[in-house]
Tab-separated table of C-alpha atoms in Angstrom:
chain	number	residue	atom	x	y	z
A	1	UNK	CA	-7.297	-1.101	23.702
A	2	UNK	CA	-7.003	-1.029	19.874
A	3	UNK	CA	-8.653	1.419	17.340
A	4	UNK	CA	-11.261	-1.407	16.763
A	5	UNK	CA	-11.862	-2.047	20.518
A	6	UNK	CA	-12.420	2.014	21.316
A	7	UNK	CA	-14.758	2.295	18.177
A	8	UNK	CA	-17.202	-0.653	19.070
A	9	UNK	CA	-17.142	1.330	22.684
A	10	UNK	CA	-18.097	4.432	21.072
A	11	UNK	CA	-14.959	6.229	22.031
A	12	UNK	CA	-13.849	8.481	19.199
A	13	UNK	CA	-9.462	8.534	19.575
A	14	UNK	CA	-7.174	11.391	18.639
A	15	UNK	CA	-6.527	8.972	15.659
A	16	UNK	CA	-9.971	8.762	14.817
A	17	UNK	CA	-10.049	12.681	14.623
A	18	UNK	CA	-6.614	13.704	12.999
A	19	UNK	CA	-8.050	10.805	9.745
A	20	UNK	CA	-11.509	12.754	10.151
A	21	UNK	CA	-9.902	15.853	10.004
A	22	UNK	CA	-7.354	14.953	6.952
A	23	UNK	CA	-10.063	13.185	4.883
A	24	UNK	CA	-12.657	15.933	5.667
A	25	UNK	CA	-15.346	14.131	7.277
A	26	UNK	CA	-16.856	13.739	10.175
A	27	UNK	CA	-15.616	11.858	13.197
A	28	UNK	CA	-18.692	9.469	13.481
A	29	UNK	CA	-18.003	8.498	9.762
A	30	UNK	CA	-14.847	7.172	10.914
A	31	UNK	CA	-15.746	5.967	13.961
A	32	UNK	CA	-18.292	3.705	12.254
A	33	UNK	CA	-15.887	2.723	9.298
A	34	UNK	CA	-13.659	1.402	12.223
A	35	UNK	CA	-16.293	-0.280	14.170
A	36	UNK	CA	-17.519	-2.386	10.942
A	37	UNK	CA	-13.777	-3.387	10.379
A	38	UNK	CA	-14.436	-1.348	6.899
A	39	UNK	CA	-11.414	1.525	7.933
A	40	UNK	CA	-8.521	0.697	9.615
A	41	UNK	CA	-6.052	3.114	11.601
A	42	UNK	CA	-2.823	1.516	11.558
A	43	UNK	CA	-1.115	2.523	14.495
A	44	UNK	CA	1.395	0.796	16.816
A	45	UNK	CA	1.149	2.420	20.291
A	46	UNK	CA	4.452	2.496	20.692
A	47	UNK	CA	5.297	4.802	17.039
A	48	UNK	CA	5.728	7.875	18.658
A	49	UNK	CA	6.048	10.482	15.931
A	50	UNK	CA	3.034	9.306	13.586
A	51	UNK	CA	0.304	11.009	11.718
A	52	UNK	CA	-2.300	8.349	11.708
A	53	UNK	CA	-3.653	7.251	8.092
A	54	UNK	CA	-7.059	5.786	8.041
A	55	UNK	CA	-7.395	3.097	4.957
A	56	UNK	CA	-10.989	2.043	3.903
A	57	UNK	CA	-14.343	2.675	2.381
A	58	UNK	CA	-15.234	6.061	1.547
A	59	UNK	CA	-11.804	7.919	2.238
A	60	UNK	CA	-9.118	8.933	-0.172
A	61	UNK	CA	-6.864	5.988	-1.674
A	62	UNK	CA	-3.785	5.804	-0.046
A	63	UNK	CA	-0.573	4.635	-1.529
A	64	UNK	CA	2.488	2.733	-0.026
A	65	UNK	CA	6.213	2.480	-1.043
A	66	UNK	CA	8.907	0.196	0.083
A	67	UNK	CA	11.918	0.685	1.032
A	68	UNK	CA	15.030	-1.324	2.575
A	69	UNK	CA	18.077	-2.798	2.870
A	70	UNK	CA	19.563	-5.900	1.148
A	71	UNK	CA	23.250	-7.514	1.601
A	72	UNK	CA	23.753	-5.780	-1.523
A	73	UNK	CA	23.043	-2.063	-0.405
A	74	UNK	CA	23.342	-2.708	3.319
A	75	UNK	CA	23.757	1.732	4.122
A	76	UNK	CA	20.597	2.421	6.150
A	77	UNK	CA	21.263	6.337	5.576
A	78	UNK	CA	20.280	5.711	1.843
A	79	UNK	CA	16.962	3.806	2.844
A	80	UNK	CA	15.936	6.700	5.383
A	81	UNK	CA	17.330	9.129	2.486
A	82	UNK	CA	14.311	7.040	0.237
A	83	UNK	CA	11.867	7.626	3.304
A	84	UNK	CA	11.978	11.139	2.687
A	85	UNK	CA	11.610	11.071	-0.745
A	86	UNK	CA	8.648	8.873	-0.598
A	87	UNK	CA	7.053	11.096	1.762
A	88	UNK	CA	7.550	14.000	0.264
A	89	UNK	CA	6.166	12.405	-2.777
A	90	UNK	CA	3.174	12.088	-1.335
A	91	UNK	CA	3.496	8.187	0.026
A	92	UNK	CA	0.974	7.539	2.863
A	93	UNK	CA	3.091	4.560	4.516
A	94	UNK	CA	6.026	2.586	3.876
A	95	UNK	CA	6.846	-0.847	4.153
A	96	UNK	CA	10.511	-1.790	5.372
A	97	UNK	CA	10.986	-4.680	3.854
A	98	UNK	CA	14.800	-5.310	4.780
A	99	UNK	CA	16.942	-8.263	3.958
A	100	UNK	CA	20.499	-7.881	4.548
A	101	UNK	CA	22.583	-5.762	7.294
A	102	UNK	CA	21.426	-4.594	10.129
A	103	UNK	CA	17.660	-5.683	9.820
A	104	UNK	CA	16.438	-4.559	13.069
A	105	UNK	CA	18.730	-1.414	13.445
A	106	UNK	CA	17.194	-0.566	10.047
A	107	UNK	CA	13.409	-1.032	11.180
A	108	UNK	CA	14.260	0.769	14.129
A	109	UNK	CA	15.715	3.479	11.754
A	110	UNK	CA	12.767	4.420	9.817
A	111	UNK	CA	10.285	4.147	12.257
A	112	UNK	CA	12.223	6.583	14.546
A	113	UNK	CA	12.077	9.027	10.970
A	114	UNK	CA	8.748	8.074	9.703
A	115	UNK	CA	5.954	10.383	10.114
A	116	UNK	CA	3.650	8.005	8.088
A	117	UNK	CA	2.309	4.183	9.304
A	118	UNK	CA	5.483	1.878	8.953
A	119	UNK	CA	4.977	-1.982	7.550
A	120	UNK	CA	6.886	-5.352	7.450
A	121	UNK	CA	7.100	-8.989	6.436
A	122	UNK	CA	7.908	-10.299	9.321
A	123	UNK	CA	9.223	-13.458	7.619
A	124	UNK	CA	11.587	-11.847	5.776
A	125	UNK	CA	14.095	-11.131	8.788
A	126	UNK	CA	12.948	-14.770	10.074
A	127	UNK	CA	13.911	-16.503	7.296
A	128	UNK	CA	17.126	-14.221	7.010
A	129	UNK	CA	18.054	-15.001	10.593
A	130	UNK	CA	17.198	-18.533	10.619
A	131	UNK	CA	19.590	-19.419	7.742
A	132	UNK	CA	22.143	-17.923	10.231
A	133	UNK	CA	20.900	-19.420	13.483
A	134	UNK	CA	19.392	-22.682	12.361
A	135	UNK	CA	21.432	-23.326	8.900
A	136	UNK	CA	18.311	-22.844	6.437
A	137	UNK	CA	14.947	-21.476	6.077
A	138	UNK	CA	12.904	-24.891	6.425
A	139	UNK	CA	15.053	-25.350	9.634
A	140	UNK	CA	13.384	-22.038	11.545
A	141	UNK	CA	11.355	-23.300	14.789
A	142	UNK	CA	7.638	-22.193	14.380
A	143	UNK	CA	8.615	-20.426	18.053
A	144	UNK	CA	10.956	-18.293	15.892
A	145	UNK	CA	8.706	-16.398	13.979
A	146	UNK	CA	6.380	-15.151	16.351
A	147	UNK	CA	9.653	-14.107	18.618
A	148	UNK	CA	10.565	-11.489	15.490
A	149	UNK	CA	6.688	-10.643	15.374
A	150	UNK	CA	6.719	-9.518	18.861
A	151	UNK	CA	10.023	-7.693	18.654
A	152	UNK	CA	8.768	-5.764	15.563
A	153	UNK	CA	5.772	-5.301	16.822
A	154	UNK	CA	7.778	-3.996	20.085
A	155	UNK	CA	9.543	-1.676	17.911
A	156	UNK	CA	6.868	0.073	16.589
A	157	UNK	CA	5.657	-1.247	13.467
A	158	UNK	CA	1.857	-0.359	12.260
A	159	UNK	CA	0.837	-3.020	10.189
A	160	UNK	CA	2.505	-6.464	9.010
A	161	UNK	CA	2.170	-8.810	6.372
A	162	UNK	CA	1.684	-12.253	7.151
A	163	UNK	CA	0.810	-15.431	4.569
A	164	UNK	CA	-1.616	-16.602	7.113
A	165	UNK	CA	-4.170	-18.192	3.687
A	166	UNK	CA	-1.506	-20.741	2.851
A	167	UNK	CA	-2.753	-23.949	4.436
A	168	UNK	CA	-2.248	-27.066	2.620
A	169	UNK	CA	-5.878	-26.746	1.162
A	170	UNK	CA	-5.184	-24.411	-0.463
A	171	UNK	CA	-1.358	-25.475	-1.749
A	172	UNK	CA	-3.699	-28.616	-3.394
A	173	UNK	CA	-5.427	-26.448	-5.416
A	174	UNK	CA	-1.618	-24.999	-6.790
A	175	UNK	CA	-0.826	-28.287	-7.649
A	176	UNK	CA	-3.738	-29.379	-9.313
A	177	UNK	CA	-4.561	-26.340	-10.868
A	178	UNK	CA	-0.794	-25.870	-12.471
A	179	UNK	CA	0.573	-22.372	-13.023
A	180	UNK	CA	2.969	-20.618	-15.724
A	181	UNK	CA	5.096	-18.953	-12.833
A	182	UNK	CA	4.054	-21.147	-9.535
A	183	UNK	CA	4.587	-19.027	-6.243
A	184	UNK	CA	6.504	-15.361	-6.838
A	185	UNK	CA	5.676	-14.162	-3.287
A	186	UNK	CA	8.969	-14.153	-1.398
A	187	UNK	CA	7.135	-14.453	2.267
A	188	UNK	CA	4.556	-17.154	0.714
A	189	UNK	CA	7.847	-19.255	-1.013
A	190	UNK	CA	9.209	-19.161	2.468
A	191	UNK	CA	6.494	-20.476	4.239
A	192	UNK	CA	5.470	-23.158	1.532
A	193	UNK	CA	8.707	-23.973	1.231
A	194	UNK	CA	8.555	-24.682	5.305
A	195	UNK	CA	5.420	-26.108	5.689
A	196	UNK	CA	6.467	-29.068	3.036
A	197	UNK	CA	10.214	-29.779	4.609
A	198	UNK	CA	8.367	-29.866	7.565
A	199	UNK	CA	5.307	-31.424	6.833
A	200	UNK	CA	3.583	-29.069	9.387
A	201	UNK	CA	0.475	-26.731	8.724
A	202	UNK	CA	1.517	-22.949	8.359
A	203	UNK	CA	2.297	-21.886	12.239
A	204	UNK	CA	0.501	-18.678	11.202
A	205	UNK	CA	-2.847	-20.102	10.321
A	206	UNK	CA	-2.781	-22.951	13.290
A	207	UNK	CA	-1.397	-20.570	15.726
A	208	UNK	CA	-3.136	-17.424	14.254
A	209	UNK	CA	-4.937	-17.140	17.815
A	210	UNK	CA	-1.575	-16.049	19.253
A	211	UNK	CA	-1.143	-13.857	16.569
A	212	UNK	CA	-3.619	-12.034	17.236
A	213	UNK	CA	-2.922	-11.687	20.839
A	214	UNK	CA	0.483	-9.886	19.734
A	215	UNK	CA	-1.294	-7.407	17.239
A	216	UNK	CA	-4.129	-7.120	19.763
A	217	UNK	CA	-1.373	-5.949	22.592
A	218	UNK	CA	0.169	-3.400	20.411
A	219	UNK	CA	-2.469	-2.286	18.207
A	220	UNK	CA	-0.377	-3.484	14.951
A	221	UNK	CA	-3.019	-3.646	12.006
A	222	UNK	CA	-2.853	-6.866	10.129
A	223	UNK	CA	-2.209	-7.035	6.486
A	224	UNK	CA	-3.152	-10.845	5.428
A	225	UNK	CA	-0.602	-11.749	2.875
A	226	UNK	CA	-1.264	-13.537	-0.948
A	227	UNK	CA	0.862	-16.202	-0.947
A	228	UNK	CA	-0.455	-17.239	-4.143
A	229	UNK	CA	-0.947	-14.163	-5.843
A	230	UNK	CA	-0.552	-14.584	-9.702
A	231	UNK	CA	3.220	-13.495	-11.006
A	232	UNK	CA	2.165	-13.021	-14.494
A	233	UNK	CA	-1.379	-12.590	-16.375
A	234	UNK	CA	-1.709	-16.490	-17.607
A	235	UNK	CA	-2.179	-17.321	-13.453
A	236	UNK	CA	-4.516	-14.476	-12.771
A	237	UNK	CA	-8.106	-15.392	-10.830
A	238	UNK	CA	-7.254	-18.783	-10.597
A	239	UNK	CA	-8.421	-21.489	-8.044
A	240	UNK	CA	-5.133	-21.373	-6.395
A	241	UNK	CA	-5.414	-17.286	-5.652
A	242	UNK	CA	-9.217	-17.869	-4.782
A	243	UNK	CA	-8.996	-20.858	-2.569
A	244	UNK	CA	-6.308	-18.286	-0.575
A	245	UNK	CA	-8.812	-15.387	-0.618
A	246	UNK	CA	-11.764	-17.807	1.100
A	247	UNK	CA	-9.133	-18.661	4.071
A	248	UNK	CA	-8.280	-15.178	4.630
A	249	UNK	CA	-12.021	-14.225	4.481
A	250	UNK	CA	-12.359	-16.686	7.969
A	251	UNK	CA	-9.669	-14.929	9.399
A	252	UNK	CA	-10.864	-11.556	8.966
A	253	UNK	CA	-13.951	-12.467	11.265
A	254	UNK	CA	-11.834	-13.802	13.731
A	255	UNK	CA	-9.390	-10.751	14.108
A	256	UNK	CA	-12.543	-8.771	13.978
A	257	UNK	CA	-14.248	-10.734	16.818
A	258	UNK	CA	-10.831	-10.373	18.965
A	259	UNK	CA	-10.551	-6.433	18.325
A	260	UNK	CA	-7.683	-6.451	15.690
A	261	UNK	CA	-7.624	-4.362	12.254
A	262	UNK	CA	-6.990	-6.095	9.541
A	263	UNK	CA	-6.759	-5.613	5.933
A	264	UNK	CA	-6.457	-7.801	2.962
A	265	UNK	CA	-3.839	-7.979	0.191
A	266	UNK	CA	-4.406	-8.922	-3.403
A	267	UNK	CA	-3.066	-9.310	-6.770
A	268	UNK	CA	-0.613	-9.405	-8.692
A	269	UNK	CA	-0.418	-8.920	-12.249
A	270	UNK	CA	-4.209	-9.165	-13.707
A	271	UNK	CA	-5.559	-8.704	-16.790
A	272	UNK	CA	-7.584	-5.408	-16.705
A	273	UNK	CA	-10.672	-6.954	-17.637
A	274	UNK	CA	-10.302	-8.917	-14.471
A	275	UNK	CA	-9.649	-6.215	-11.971
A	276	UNK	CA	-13.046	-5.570	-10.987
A	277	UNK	CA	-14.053	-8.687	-10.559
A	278	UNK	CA	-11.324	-9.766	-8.272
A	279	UNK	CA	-11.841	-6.601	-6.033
A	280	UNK	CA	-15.344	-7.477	-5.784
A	281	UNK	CA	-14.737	-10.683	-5.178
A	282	UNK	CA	-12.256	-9.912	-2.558
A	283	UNK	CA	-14.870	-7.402	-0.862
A	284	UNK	CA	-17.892	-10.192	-0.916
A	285	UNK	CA	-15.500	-12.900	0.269
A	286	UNK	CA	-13.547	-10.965	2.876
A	287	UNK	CA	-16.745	-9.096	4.554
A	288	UNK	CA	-15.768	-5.726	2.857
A	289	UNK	CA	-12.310	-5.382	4.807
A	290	UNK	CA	-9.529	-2.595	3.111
A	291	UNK	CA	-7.708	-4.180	0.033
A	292	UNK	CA	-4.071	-3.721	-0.766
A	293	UNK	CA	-3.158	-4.188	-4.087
A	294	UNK	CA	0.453	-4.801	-5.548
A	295	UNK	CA	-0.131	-2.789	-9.136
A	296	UNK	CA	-2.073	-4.861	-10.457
A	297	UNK	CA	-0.079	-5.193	-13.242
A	298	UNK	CA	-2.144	-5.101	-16.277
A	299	UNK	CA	0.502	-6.475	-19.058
A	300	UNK	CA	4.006	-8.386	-18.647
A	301	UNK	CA	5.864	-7.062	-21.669
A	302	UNK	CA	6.726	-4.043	-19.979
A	303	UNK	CA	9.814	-4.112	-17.712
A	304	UNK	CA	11.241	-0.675	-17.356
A	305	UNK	CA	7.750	0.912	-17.322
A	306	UNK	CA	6.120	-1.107	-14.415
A	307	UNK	CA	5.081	1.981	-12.696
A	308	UNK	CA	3.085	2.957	-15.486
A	309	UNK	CA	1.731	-0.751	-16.311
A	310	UNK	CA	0.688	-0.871	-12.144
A	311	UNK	CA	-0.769	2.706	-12.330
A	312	UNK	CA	-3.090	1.635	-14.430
A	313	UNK	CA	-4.322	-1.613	-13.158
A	314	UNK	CA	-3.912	0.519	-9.802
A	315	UNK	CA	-6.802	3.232	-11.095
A	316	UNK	CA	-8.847	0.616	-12.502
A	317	UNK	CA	-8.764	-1.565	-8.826
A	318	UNK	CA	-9.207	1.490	-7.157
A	319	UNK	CA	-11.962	2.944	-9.026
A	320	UNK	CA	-13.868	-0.723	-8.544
A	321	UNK	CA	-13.220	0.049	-4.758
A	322	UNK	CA	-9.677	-1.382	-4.110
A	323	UNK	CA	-8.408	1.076	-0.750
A	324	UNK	CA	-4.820	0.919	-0.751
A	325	UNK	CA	-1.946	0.956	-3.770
A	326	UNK	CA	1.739	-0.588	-3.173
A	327	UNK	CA	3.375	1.479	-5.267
A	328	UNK	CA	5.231	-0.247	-8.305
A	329	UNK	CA	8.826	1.373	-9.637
A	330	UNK	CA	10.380	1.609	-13.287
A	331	UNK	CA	13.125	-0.855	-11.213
A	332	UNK	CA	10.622	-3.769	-10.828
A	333	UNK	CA	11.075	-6.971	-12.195
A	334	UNK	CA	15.049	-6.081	-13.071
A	335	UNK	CA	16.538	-4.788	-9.923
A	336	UNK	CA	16.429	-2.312	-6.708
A	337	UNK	CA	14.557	0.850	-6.896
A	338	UNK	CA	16.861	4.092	-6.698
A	339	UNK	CA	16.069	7.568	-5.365
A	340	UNK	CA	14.340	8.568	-8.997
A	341	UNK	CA	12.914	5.361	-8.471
A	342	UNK	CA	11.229	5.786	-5.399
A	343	UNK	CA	9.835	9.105	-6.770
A	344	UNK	CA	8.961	7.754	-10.465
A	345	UNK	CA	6.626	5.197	-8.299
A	346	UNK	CA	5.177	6.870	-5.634
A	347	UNK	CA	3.860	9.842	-8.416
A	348	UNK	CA	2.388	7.048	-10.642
A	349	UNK	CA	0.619	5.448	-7.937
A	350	UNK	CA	-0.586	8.660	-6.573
A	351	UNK	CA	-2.292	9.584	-10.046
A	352	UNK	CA	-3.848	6.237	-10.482
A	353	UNK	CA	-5.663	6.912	-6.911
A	354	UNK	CA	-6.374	10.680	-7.156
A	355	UNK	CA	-8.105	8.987	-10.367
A	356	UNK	CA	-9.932	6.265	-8.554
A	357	UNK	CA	-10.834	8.825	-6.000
A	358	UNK	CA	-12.383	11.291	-8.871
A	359	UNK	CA	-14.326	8.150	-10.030
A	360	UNK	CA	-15.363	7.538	-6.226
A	361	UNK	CA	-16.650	10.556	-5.175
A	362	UNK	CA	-14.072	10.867	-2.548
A	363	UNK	CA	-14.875	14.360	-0.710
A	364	UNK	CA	-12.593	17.269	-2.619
A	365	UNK	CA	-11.005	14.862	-5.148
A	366	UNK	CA	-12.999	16.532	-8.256
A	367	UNK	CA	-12.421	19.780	-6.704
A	368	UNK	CA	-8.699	19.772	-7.003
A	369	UNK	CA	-9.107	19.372	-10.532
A	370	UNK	CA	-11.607	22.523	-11.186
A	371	UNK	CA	-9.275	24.522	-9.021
A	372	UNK	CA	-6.770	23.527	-11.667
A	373	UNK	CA	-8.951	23.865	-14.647
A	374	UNK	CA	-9.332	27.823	-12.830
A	375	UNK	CA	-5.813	28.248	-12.484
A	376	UNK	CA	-5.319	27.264	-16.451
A	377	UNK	CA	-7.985	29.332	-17.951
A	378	UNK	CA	-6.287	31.998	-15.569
A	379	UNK	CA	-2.619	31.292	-17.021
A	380	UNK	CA	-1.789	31.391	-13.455
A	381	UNK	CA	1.453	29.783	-14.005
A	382	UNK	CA	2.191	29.612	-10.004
A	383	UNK	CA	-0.881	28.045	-8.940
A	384	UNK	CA	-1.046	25.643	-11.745
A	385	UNK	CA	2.521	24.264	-10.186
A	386	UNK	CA	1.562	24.719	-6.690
A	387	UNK	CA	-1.648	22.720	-7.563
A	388	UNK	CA	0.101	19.987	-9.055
A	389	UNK	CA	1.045	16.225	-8.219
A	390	UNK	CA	5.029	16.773	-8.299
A	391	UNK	CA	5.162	20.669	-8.466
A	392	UNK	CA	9.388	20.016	-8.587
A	393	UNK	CA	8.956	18.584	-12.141
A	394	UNK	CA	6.148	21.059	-13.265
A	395	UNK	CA	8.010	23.825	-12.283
A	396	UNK	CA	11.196	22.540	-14.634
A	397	UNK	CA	9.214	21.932	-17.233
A	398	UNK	CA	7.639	25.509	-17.263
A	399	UNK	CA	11.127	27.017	-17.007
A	400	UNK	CA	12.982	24.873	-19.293
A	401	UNK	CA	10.588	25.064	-21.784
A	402	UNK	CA	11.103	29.301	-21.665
A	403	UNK	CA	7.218	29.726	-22.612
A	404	UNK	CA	5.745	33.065	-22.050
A	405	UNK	CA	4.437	34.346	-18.742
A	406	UNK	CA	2.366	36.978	-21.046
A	407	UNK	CA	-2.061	37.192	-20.502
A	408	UNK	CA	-1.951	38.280	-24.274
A	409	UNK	CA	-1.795	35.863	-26.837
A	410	UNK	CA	1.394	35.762	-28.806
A	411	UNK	CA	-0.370	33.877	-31.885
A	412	UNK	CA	-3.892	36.055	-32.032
A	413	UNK	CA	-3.117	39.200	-30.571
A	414	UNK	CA	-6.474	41.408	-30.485
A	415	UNK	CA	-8.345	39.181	-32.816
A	416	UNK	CA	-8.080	35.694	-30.295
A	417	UNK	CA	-10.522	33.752	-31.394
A	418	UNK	CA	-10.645	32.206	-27.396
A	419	UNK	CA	-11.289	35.510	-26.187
A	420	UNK	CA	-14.241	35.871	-28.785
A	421	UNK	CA	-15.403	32.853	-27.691
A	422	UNK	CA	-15.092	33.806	-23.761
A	423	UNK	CA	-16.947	36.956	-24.491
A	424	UNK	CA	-19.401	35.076	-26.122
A	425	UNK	CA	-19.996	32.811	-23.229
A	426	UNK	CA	-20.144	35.838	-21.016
A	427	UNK	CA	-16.754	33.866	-18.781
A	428	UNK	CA	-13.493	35.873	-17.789
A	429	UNK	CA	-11.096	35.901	-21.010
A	430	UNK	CA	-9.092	33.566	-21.839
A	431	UNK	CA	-6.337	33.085	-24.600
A	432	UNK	CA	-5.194	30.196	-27.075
């Protein structure tokens, strides 16, 4: 049985309680967040050394990195090395989202060293293995892709993308509509690119019943895909991206109705005055299932600073109710994330949803930040580190910076005009 199945039976799982636990609520929460399809547990049966995640209305936003190899940096040790420093960032899943060397050694890889829920594209490694097998992408069989989906899914793998919106409805409404940058999703350029060679509807929206029957036997959460997701601000909210989000809105009732989690993924890069409205939108038209938003990114002129440009569209999305953040890094747009990278992205995605969550009311998310204001009027210099996001970089900056440890005040002495104004207020004292 799947999380979903076991909640609408009233059966609270382990996975139910370790998310209860970890979020701070209490199981029945959870167990109805589940049952209305409005939390899911991404959780492969067969990922043996996971910490469940829950992802959904009223818990804490959660934040994803990516990670793998390419036939340019093929070394699997460096991807599992970026693993570890995404999770001990603070990232709450990772997506493998490998396209050169060993592909399936390197899933394999990362799940077997991933304490957090592991993702995929599914077509990536199809499309990869078809150019091998079959000569080119257009050439893969539509048998071909749901043979990787099963293997992945027999792997281990929590959660997948798949482009399941892109029917040729909605590729009309592309080419009608017109865009600045056309289709920048690498899974949705595959399949397009497919479906017209071919002249065949997208396998995963005519077959999508034996889809689910895969994620149903394994318990793989499904992550429905924008194909059409904008690639720069000019395309953003158009009829195109909208037209996708209706189709996926149909499927999420039918996964529902067969017992599968699902999720939904949205823009892109979006103005900022338009990220509310498209996570509303998304909520109303896809019966209030978790959204997973790339960034947004809220201005193009910014490569080198991407993380920062996502972490803010990511706050604002979050903060209008958005669930889940794919982390952005300073690499994006101009090459492959490094190690500094990994870290740089996962930290600015964190703050944008500790943000969200403040704005939220997400349980103990405002109380991290009075136990900080505490520790500051304290000048405790060791729990003000130890409370932090990355306590590694506080902790330089205190040192290298060579400021005083010292309760007295180095400008004031005696006469500090903070500690007049603490005795004042009748509060502990506190120096400028």
């Amino acid at each position: 049985m799947t999380q979903l199945e076991y909640a609408l039976s009233g059966i609270v799982t382990k996975e139910m309680k370790i998310v209860a636990e970890y979020e701070g609520v209490d199981e029945e929460f959870i167990l109805e967040g589940v049952k209305k399809g409005e939390i899911v547990i991404p959780s492969n049966i067969n990922h043996k050394n996971l910490i469940p995640k829950g992802i959904g209305r009223g818990l804490s936003t959660k934040v994803n990195a990516n990670i793998g190899t390419s036939d340019a940096y093929p070394e699997i040790d460096k991807e599992i090395e970026k693993l570890n420093v995404a999770v001990k960032a603070g990232a709450d899943a990772v997506m493998d989202l490998s396209t050169g060397g060993d592909i399936n050694q390197s899933r394999r890889k990362i799940l077997e060293n991933s304490p957090v829920p592991v993702g995929t594209v599914p077509m990536y490694q199809a499309a990869v293995e078809s150019m091998y097998k079959y000569g080119s992408i257009v050439a893969m069989p539509e048998e071909f892709i749901f043979e990787v989906i099963e293997q992945q899914a027999e792997d281990g793998v929590d959660f997948i993308t798949v482009h399941c919106g892109l029917t040729f409805e909605s590729l009309k409404k592309l080419k009608d509509n017109g865009r600045v940058m056309d289709v920048v999703s690498r899974g949705g350029s595959f399949t397009i690119g497919w479906m017209l060679y071919n002249d065949k509807e997208n396998p995963l929206y005519e077959h999508f019943d034996r889809l689910l029957d895969i994620a149903k036997k394994y318990d793989i959460t499904l992550s429905l895909g924008d194909g059409l997701r904008p690639g720069c601000l000019e395309d953003a909210t158009d009829s195109a991206q909208i037209q996708e989000l209706i189709i996926l809105g149909e499927l999420v009732k039918r996964a529902r109705e067969t017992g599968v989690q699902v999720m939904v993924e949205g823009p892109g890069h979006v103005p900022i005055d338009q990220i509310e409205a498209n996570v509303k939108l998304q909520k109303q038209l896809c019966h209030n299932a978790p959204f997973y938003v790339l960034g947004p990114i809220v201005t193009d002129i910014a490569p080198g600073y991407d993380h920062i440009t996502a972490a803010i569209g990511g706050a604002v999305a979050a903060a209008a109710g958005a669930d889940f953040l794919c982390y952005v890094t300073p690499a994006e747009h101009l090459g492959l994330p490094d190690m500094e990278d990994v870290k740089e992205g996962v930290i600015a995605a964190k703050i944008a949803a500790h943000a969200a969550d403040i704005a939220k009311g997400v349980k103990g998310a405002k109380e991290k930040d009075l136990t900080m204001a505490k520790a500051r009027k304290a000048l405790d210099w060791d729990e003000q580190i130890k409370l932090s996001i990355d306590p590694d970089k506080a902790f330089k900056y205190r040192i290298n910076k060579n400021v005083s440890t010292a309760k007295t005040c180095s400008m004031c002495g005696k006469f500090c005009a903070m500690k007049i104004v603490s005795e004042y207020l009748g509060t502990p004292p506190m120096t400028c």
